[in-house]
Coordinates of C-alpha atoms in Angstrom, one line a residue:
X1 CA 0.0 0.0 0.0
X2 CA 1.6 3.4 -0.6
X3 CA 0.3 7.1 0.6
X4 CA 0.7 10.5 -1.3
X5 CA 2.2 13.0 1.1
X6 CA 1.8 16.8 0.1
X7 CA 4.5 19.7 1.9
X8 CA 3.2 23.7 1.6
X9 CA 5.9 25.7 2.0
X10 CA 6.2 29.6 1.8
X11 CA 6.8 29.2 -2.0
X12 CA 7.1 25.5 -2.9
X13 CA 5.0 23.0 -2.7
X14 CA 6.1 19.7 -2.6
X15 CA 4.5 16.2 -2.8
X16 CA 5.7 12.3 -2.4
X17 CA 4.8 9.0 -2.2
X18 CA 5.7 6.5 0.1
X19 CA 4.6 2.6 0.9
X20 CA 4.7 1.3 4.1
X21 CA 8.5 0.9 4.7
X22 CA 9.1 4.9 4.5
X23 CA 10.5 4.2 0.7
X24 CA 9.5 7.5 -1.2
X25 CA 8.6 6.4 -4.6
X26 CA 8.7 9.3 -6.8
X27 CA 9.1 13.0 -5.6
X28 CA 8.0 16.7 -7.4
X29 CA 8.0 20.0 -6.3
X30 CA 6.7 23.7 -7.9
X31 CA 8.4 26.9 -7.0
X32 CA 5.9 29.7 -7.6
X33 CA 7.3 33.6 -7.1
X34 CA 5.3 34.8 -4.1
X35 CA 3.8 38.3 -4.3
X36 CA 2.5 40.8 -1.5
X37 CA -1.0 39.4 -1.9
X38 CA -1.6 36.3 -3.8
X39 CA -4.5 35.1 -4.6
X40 CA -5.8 31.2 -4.2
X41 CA -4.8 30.2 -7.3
X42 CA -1.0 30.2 -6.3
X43 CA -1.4 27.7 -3.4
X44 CA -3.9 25.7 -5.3
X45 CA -2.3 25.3 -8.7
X46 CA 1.2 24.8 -7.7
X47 CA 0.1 21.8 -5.3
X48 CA -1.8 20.3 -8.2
X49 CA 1.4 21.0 -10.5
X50 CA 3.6 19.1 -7.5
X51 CA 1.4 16.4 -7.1
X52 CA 0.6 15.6 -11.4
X53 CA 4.7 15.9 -11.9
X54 CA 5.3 13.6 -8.8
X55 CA 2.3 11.0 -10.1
X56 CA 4.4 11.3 -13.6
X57 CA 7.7 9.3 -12.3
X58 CA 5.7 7.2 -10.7
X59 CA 4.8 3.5 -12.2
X60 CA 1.5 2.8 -13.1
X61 CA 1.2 -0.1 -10.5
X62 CA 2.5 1.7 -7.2
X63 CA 0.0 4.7 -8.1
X64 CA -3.0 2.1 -8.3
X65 CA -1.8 1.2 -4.8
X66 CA -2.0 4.7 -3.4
X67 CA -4.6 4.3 -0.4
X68 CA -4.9 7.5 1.6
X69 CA -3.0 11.1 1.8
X70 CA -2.0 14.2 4.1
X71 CA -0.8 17.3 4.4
X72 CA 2.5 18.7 6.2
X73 CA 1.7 23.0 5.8
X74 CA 2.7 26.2 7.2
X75 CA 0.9 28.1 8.8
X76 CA -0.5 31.8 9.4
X77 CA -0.5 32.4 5.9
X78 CA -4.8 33.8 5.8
X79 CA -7.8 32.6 3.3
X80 CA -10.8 34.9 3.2
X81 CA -13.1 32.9 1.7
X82 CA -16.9 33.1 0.5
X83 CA -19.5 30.5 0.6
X84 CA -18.0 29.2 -3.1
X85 CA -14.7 28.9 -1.9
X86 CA -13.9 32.4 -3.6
X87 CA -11.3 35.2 -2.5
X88 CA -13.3 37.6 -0.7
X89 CA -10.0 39.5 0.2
X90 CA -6.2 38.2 -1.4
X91 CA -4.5 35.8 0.9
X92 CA -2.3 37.3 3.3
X93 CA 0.9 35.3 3.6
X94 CA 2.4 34.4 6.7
X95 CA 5.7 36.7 5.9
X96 CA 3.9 40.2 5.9
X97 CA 5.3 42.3 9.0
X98 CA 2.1 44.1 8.7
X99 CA -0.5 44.2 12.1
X100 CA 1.3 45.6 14.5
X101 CA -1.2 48.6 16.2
X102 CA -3.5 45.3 16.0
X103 CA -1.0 43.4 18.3
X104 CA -0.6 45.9 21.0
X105 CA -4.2 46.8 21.4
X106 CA -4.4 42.7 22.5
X107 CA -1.7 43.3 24.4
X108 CA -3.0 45.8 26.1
X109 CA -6.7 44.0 26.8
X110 CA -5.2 40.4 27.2
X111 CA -2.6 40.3 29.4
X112 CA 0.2 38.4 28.1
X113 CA 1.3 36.1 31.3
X114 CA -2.2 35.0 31.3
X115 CA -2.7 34.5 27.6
X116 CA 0.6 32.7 27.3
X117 CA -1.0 29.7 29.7
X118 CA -3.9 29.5 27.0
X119 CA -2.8 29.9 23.9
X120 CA 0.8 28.2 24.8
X121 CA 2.5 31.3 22.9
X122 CA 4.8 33.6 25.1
X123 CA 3.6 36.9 23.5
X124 CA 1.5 37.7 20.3
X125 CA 3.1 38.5 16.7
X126 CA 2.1 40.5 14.0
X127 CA 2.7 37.1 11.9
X128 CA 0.3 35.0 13.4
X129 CA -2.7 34.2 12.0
X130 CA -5.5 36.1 15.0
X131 CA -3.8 39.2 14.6
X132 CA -3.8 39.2 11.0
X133 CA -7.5 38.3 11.0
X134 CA -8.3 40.9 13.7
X135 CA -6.6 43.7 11.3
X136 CA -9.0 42.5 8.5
X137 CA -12.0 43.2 10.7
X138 CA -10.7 46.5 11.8
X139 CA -10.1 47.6 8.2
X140 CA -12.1 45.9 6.1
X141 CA -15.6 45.2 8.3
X142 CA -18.1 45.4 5.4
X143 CA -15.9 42.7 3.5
X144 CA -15.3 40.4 6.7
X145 CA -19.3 39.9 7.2
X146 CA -19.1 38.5 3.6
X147 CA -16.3 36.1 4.2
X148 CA -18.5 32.4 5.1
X149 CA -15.0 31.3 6.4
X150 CA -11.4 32.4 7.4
X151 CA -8.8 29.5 6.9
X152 CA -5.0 28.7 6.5
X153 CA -3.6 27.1 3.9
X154 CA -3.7 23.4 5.3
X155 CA -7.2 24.0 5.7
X156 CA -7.7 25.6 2.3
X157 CA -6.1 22.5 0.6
X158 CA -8.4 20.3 2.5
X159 CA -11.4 22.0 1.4
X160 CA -10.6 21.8 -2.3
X161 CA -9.5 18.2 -1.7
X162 CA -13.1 17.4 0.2
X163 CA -15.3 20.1 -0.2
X164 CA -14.8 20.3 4.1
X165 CA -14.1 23.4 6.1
X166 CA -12.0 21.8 8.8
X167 CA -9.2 23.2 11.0
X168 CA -6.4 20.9 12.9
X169 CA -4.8 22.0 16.4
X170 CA -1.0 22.0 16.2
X171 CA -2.0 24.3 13.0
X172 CA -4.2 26.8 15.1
X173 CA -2.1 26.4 18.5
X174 CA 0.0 29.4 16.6
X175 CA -2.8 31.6 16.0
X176 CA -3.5 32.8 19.3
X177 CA -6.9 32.3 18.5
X178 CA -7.0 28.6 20.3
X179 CA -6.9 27.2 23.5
X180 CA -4.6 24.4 23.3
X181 CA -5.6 22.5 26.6
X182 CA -9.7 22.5 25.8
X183 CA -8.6 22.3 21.9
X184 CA -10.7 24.8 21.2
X185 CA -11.1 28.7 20.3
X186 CA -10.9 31.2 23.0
X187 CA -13.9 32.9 22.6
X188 CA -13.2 36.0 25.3
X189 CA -10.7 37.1 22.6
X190 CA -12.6 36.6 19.2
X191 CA -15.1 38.5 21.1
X192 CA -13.1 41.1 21.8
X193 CA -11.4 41.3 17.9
X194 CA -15.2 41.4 17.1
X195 CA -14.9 38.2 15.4
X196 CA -17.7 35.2 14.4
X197 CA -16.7 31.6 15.7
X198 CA -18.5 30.4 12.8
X199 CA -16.2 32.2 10.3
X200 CA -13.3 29.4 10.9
X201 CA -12.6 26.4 10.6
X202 CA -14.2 23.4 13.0
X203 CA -11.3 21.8 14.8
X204 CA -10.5 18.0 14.1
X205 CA -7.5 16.2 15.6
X206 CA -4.3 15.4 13.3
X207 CA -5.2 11.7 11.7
X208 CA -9.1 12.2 11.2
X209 CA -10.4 10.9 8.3
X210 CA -12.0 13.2 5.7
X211 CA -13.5 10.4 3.9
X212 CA -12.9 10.1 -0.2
X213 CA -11.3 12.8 -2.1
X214 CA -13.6 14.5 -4.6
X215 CA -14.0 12.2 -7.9
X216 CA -13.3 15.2 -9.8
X217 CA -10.1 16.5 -8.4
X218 CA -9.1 12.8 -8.2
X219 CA -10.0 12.6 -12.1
X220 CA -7.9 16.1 -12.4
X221 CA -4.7 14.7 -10.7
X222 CA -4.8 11.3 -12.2
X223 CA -5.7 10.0 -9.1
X224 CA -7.6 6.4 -8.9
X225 CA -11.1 6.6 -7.1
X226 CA -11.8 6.3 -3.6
X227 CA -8.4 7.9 -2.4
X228 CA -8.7 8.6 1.5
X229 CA -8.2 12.1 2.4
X230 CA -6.4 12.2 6.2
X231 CA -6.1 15.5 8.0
X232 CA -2.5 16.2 8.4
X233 CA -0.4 18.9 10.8
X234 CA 1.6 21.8 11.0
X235 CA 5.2 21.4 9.2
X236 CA 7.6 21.5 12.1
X237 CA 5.1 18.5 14.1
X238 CA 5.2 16.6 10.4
X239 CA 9.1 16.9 10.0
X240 CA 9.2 15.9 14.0
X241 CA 7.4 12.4 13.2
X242 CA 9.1 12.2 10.0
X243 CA 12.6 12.0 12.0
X244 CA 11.3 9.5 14.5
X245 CA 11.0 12.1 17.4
X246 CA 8.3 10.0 19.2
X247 CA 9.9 9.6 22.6
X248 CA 11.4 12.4 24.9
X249 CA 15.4 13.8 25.0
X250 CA 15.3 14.4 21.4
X251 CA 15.2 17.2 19.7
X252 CA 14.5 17.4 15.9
X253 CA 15.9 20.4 14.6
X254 CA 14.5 22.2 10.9
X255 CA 16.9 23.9 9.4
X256 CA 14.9 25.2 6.7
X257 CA 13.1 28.3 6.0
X258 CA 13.2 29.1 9.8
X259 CA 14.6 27.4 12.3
X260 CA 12.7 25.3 14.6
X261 CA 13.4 22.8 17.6
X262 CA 11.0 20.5 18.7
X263 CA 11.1 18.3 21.9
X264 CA 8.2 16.3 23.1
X265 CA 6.3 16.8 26.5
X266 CA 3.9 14.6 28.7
X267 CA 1.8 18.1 29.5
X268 CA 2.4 21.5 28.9
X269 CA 5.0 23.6 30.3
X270 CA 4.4 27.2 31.0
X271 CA 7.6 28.5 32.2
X272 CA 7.0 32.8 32.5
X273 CA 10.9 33.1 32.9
X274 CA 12.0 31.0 29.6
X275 CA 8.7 31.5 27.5
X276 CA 8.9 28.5 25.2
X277 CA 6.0 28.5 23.1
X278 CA 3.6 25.3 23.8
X279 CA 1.9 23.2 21.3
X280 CA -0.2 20.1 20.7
X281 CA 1.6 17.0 19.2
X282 CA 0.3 15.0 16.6
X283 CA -0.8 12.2 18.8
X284 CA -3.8 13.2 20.7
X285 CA -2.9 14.4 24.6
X286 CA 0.5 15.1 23.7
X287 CA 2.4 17.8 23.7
X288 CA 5.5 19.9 22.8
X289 CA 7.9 22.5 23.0
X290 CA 9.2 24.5 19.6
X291 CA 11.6 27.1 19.4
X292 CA 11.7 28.8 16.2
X293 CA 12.5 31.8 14.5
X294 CA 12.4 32.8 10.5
X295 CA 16.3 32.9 10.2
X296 CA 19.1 30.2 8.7
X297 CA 17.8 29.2 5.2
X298 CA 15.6 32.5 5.1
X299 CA 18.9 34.3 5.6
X300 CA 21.0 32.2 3.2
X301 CA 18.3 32.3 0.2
X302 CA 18.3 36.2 0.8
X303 CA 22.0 36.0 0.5
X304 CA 22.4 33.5 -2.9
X305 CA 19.4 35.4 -4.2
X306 CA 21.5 39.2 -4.0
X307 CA 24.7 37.7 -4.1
X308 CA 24.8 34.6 -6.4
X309 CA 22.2 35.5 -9.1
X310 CA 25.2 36.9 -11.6
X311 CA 27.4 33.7 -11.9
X312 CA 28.7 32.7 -14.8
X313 CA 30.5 29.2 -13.8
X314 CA 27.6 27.5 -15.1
X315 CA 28.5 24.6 -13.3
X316 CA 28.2 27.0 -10.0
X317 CA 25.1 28.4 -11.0
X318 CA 23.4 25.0 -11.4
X319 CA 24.1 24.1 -8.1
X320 CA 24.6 27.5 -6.3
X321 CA 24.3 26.2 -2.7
X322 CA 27.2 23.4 -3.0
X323 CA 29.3 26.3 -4.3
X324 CA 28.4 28.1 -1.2
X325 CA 29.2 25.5 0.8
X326 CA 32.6 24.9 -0.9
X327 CA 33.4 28.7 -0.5
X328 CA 32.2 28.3 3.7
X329 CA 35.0 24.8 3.8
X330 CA 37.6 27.2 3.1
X331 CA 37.4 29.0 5.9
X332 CA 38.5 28.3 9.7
X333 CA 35.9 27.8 12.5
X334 CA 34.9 30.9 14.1
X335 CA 35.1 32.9 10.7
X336 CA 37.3 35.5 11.9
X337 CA 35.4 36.9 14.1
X338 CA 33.1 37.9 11.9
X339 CA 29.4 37.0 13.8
X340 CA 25.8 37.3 11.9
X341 CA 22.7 38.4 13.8
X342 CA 20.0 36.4 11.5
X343 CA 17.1 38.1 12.2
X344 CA 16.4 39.9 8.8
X345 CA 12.6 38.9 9.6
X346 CA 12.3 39.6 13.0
X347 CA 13.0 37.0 15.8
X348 CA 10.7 34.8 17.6
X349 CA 11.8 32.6 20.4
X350 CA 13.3 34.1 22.9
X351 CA 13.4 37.4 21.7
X352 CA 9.8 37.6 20.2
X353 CA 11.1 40.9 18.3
X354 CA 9.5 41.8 15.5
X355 CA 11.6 45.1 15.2
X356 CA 15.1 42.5 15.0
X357 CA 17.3 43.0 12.2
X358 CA 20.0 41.2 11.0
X359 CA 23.8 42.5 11.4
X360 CA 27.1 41.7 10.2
X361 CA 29.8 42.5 13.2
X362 CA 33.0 42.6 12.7
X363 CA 33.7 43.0 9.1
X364 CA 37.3 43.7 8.4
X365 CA 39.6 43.4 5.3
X366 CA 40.7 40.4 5.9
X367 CA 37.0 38.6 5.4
X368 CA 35.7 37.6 1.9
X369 CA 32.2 36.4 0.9
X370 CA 33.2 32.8 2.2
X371 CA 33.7 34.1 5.6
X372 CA 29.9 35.8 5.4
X373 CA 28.3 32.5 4.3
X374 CA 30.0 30.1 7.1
X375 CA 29.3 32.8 9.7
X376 CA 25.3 32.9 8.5
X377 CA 25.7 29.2 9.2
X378 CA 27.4 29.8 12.6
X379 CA 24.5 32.4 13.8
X380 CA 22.1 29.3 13.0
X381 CA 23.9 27.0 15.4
X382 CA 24.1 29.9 17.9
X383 CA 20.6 29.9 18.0
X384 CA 20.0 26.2 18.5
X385 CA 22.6 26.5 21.1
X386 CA 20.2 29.2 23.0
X387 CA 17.4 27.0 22.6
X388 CA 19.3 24.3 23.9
X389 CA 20.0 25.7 26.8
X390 CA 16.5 27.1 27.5
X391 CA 15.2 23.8 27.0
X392 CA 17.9 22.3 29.7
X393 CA 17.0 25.3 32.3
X394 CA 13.3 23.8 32.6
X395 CA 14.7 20.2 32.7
X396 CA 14.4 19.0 29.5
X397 CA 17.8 17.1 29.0
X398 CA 18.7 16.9 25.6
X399 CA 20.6 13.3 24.5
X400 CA 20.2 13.4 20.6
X401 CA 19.8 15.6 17.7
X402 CA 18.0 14.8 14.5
X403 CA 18.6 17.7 12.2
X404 CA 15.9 17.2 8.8
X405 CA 15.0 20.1 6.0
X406 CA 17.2 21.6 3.1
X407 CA 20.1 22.7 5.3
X408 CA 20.6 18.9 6.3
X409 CA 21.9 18.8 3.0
X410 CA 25.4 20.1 4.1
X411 CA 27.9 18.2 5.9
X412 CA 29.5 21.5 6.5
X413 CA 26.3 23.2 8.1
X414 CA 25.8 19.5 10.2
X415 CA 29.1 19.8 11.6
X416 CA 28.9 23.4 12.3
X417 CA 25.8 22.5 14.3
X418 CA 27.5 19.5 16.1
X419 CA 30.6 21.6 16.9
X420 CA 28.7 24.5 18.1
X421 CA 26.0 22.3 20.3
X422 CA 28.7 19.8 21.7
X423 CA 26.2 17.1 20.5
X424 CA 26.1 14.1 18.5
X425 CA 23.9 15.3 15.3
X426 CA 22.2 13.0 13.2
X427 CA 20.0 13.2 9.7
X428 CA 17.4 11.0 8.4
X429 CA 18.0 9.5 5.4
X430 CA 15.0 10.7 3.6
X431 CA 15.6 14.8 4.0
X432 CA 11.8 15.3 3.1
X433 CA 10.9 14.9 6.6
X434 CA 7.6 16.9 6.7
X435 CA 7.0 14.5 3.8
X436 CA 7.4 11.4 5.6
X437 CA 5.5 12.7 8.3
X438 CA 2.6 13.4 6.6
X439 CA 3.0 9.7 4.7
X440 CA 3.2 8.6 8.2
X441 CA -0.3 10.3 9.6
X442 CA -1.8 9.4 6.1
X443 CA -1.3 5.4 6.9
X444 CA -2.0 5.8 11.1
X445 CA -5.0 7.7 9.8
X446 CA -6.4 5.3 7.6
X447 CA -6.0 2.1 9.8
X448 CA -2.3 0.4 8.2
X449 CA -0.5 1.1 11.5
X450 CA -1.6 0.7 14.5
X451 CA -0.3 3.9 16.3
X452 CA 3.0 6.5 15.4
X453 CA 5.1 4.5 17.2
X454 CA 4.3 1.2 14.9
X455 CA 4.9 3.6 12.1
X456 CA 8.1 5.1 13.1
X457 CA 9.6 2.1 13.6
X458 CA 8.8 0.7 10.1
X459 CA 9.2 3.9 8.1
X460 CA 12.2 5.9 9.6
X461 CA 15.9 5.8 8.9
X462 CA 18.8 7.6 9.9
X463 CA 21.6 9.0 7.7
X464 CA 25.0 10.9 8.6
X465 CA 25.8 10.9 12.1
X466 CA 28.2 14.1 12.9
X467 CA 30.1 13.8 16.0
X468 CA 31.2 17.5 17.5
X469 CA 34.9 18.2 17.7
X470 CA 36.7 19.5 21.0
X471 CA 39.3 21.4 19.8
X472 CA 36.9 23.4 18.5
X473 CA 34.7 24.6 21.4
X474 CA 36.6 27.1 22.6
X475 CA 36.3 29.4 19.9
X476 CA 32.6 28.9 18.9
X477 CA 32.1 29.7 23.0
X478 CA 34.0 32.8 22.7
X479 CA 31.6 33.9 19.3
X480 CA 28.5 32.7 21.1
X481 CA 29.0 34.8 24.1
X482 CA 29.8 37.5 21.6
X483 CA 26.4 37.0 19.6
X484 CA 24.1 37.5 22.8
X485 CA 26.0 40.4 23.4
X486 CA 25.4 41.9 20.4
X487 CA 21.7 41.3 20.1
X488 CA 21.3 42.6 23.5
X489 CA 23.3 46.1 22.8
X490 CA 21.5 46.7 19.9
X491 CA 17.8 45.9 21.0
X492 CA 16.7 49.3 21.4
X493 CA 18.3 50.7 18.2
X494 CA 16.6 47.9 15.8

């Protein structure tokens, strides 16, 4: 039996198909070029376009066997939709900075301490999906009471995939909109934004089945009949399962568009001095922590994107992030001195800055556009090292690391990370993790494994293992210390 698997990323979608060992069987993805305010269409075509270009390497046999899918998605990006599935307003995606009088007038109704113990998130953001919604309904109130329902994109796919308006928790626990302990919405705020419960999404838990996908979408895609449609989860939960983090003392580190650390919990911890944001896990009545902030691949795009675009070493330009990485080999740990704040989209855990900017610090004669990459790199592990250590001071210890998404890719950025950490650092041997995941919830969710643990244990492999090096500490200490310092002088000129 094998399961389709779709990934929604900030620009590409992605889709796979896996049988029941974990084997992926054919992969696709579609890059689309986002703009300010996109409509549907964008989301919606591009994941067809995935999916019909990952169906086309697949054998005619193994796609007869595909019995159920699921979604791995990002999330905050908003849908305002009318009763025919129709833009009412253009989808807002998750990266617009915009919102933020709309955040500190809940800051100053809700109090944060208190919120933080229901919604699971230390302090509000302009990116997340409530206070985008609330800005809607302060500036556009004629055409929110035409919108039938507000949605992310998870739960946009699903409704073009079933015809069913359904929301999932570890989607909505970053919305500030949800209670994550009752798993449902917190009604005292919608109130307050002046918001209708009934213009989202009902909430389903991660693994519900949907039922059949629509005959006609299924005729569309190439799909046989009678495909089971399985309601999937937030990225970072789906790239957590698709590494195997099932158990406690391990974290799974994405090193992808943001960065994001995610450690399992029995029940959630509030901690008002650390402020790790909460959320729900896949399997029902767990939980988990995740530290994340839009930084490490987001930074190292924006860098090939204004820095690489102009090569003419065709063999480079075809493969512009190996050439990256070979310039980052040449140079020595530490890079120089030369130390990278990331943050050129804000920062999120600990910090929860929206006004952070990213720096360069230390830049001398000496340092060439090698020295810039490896130190972007550097700034990535420095991070994971802070969550590390947050994680430890509310006694989470930390044995393993499983480090999944497109910067798993380089053995330079791995080591980096082990050297940096002090810890053993180990990939999976399929990099689509959020893939797998979802492939994973797709068979749990349609009855071919019993439970996630039955899964993992038949569908997960490990790669690389990275083992950190001693000489090196000392150094990458020194820049650390260094990095906190500088984030901390310059918070109140960002």
């Amino acid at each position: 039996m094998n399961f389709l698997a779709i990934d929604i990323g900030t620009t590409t979608m992605k889709a796979g198909v896996f049988n029941l060992q974990g084997d992926m069987l054919a992969y696709a993805s579609q890059e689309g070029q986002l703009v300010s305010n996109p409509g549907q269409d964008f989301y919606w075509q591009n994941t067809k376009q995935a999916i019909v270009k990952c169906l086309d390497k697949l054998e005619a046999s193994s796609k007869s066997q595909i019995r159920a899918m699921s979604i791995s998605s990002h999330t905050d990006t908003l849908f305002s939709l009318d009763r025919n599935g129709k833009d009412i307003i253009p989808v807002i995606p998750w990266l617009n900075q915009e919102g933020e009088q709309e955040k500190q007038e809940v800051m100053k109704n809700f109090n944060p301490q208190s919120m933080f113990s229901i919604t699971g998130q230390p302090a509000p953001s302009n990116v997340f999906f409530g206070i985008r919604a609330y800005s809607l309904v302060k500036k556009h109130p004629r055409l929110v009471k035409r919108v039938w329902k507000f949605m992310q994109v998870m739960d946009f796919i699903l409704f073009k995939l079933t015809g069913k308006a359904v929301g999932e928790p570890t989607v909505y626990d970053g919305s500030y909109l949800f209670d994550i302990n009752n798993h449902r919405y917190y009604e005292p705020l919608l109130e307050f934004m002046g918001m209708d419960k009934n213009q989202l999404p009902d909430i389903v838990p991660s693994g519900t089945n949907l039922g059949n996908l629509k005959e006609e979408v299924a005729g569309s895609l190439g799909l046989p009949s009678g495909i089971q449609v399985i309601v999937g989860a937030m990225d970072q939960n789906c790239s957590s399962l698709g590494a195997g983090n099932i158990g406690q003392n391990m974290v799974t580190v994405t090193s992808g568009t943001v960065l994001a650390a995610m450690v399992n919990i029995d029940k959630p911890i509030f901690d008002q001095e650390v402020k790790m944001p909460v959320y729900n896990q896949i399997a029902e009545q767990s939980y988990c922590l995740l530290a994340w902030s839009p930084l490490g691949g987001l930074f190292l795009k924006w860098f090939k994107d204004n820095f690489f675009q102009s090569l003419k070493n065709r063999d480079a330009a075809d493969n512009i992030y190996g050439y990256m990485d070979s310039l980052a080999q040449e140079i020595e740990a530490g890079s120089q001195g030369l130390i990278t704040l990331p943050f050129i989209a804000g920062a999120m855990t600990p910090f929860n800055n929206d006004r952070a900017k990213g720096i360069f610090f230390g830049i001398s004669l000496k340092h060439n556009i090698g020295h810039f990459i490896r130190s972007i790199m550097e700034s990535n592990a420095f991070m994971l090292k802070l969550y590390l250590e947050l994680f430890k001071k509310i006694g989470i210890a930390i044995n393993e690391v499983r480090i999944i998404g497109g910067g798993s890719n380089s053995n330079l950025w791995n080591q980096i990370t082990a050297d940096v950490t002090k810890l053993t650092v180990r990939t999976v041997k399929n990099s689509q993790a959020s893939l797998l995941g979802a492939a994973m919830i797709a068979a749990v969710g349609s009855g071919y494994y019993q439970d996630y643990s039955q899964a993992a244990r038949s569908m997960v492999k490990t790669g690389k293992e990275y083992r950190p090096e001693h000489r090196l500490f000392e150094v990458y200490e020194y820049n650390y210390d260094k990095f906190l310092k500088i984030y901390k002088n310059n918070i109140n000129i960002f």
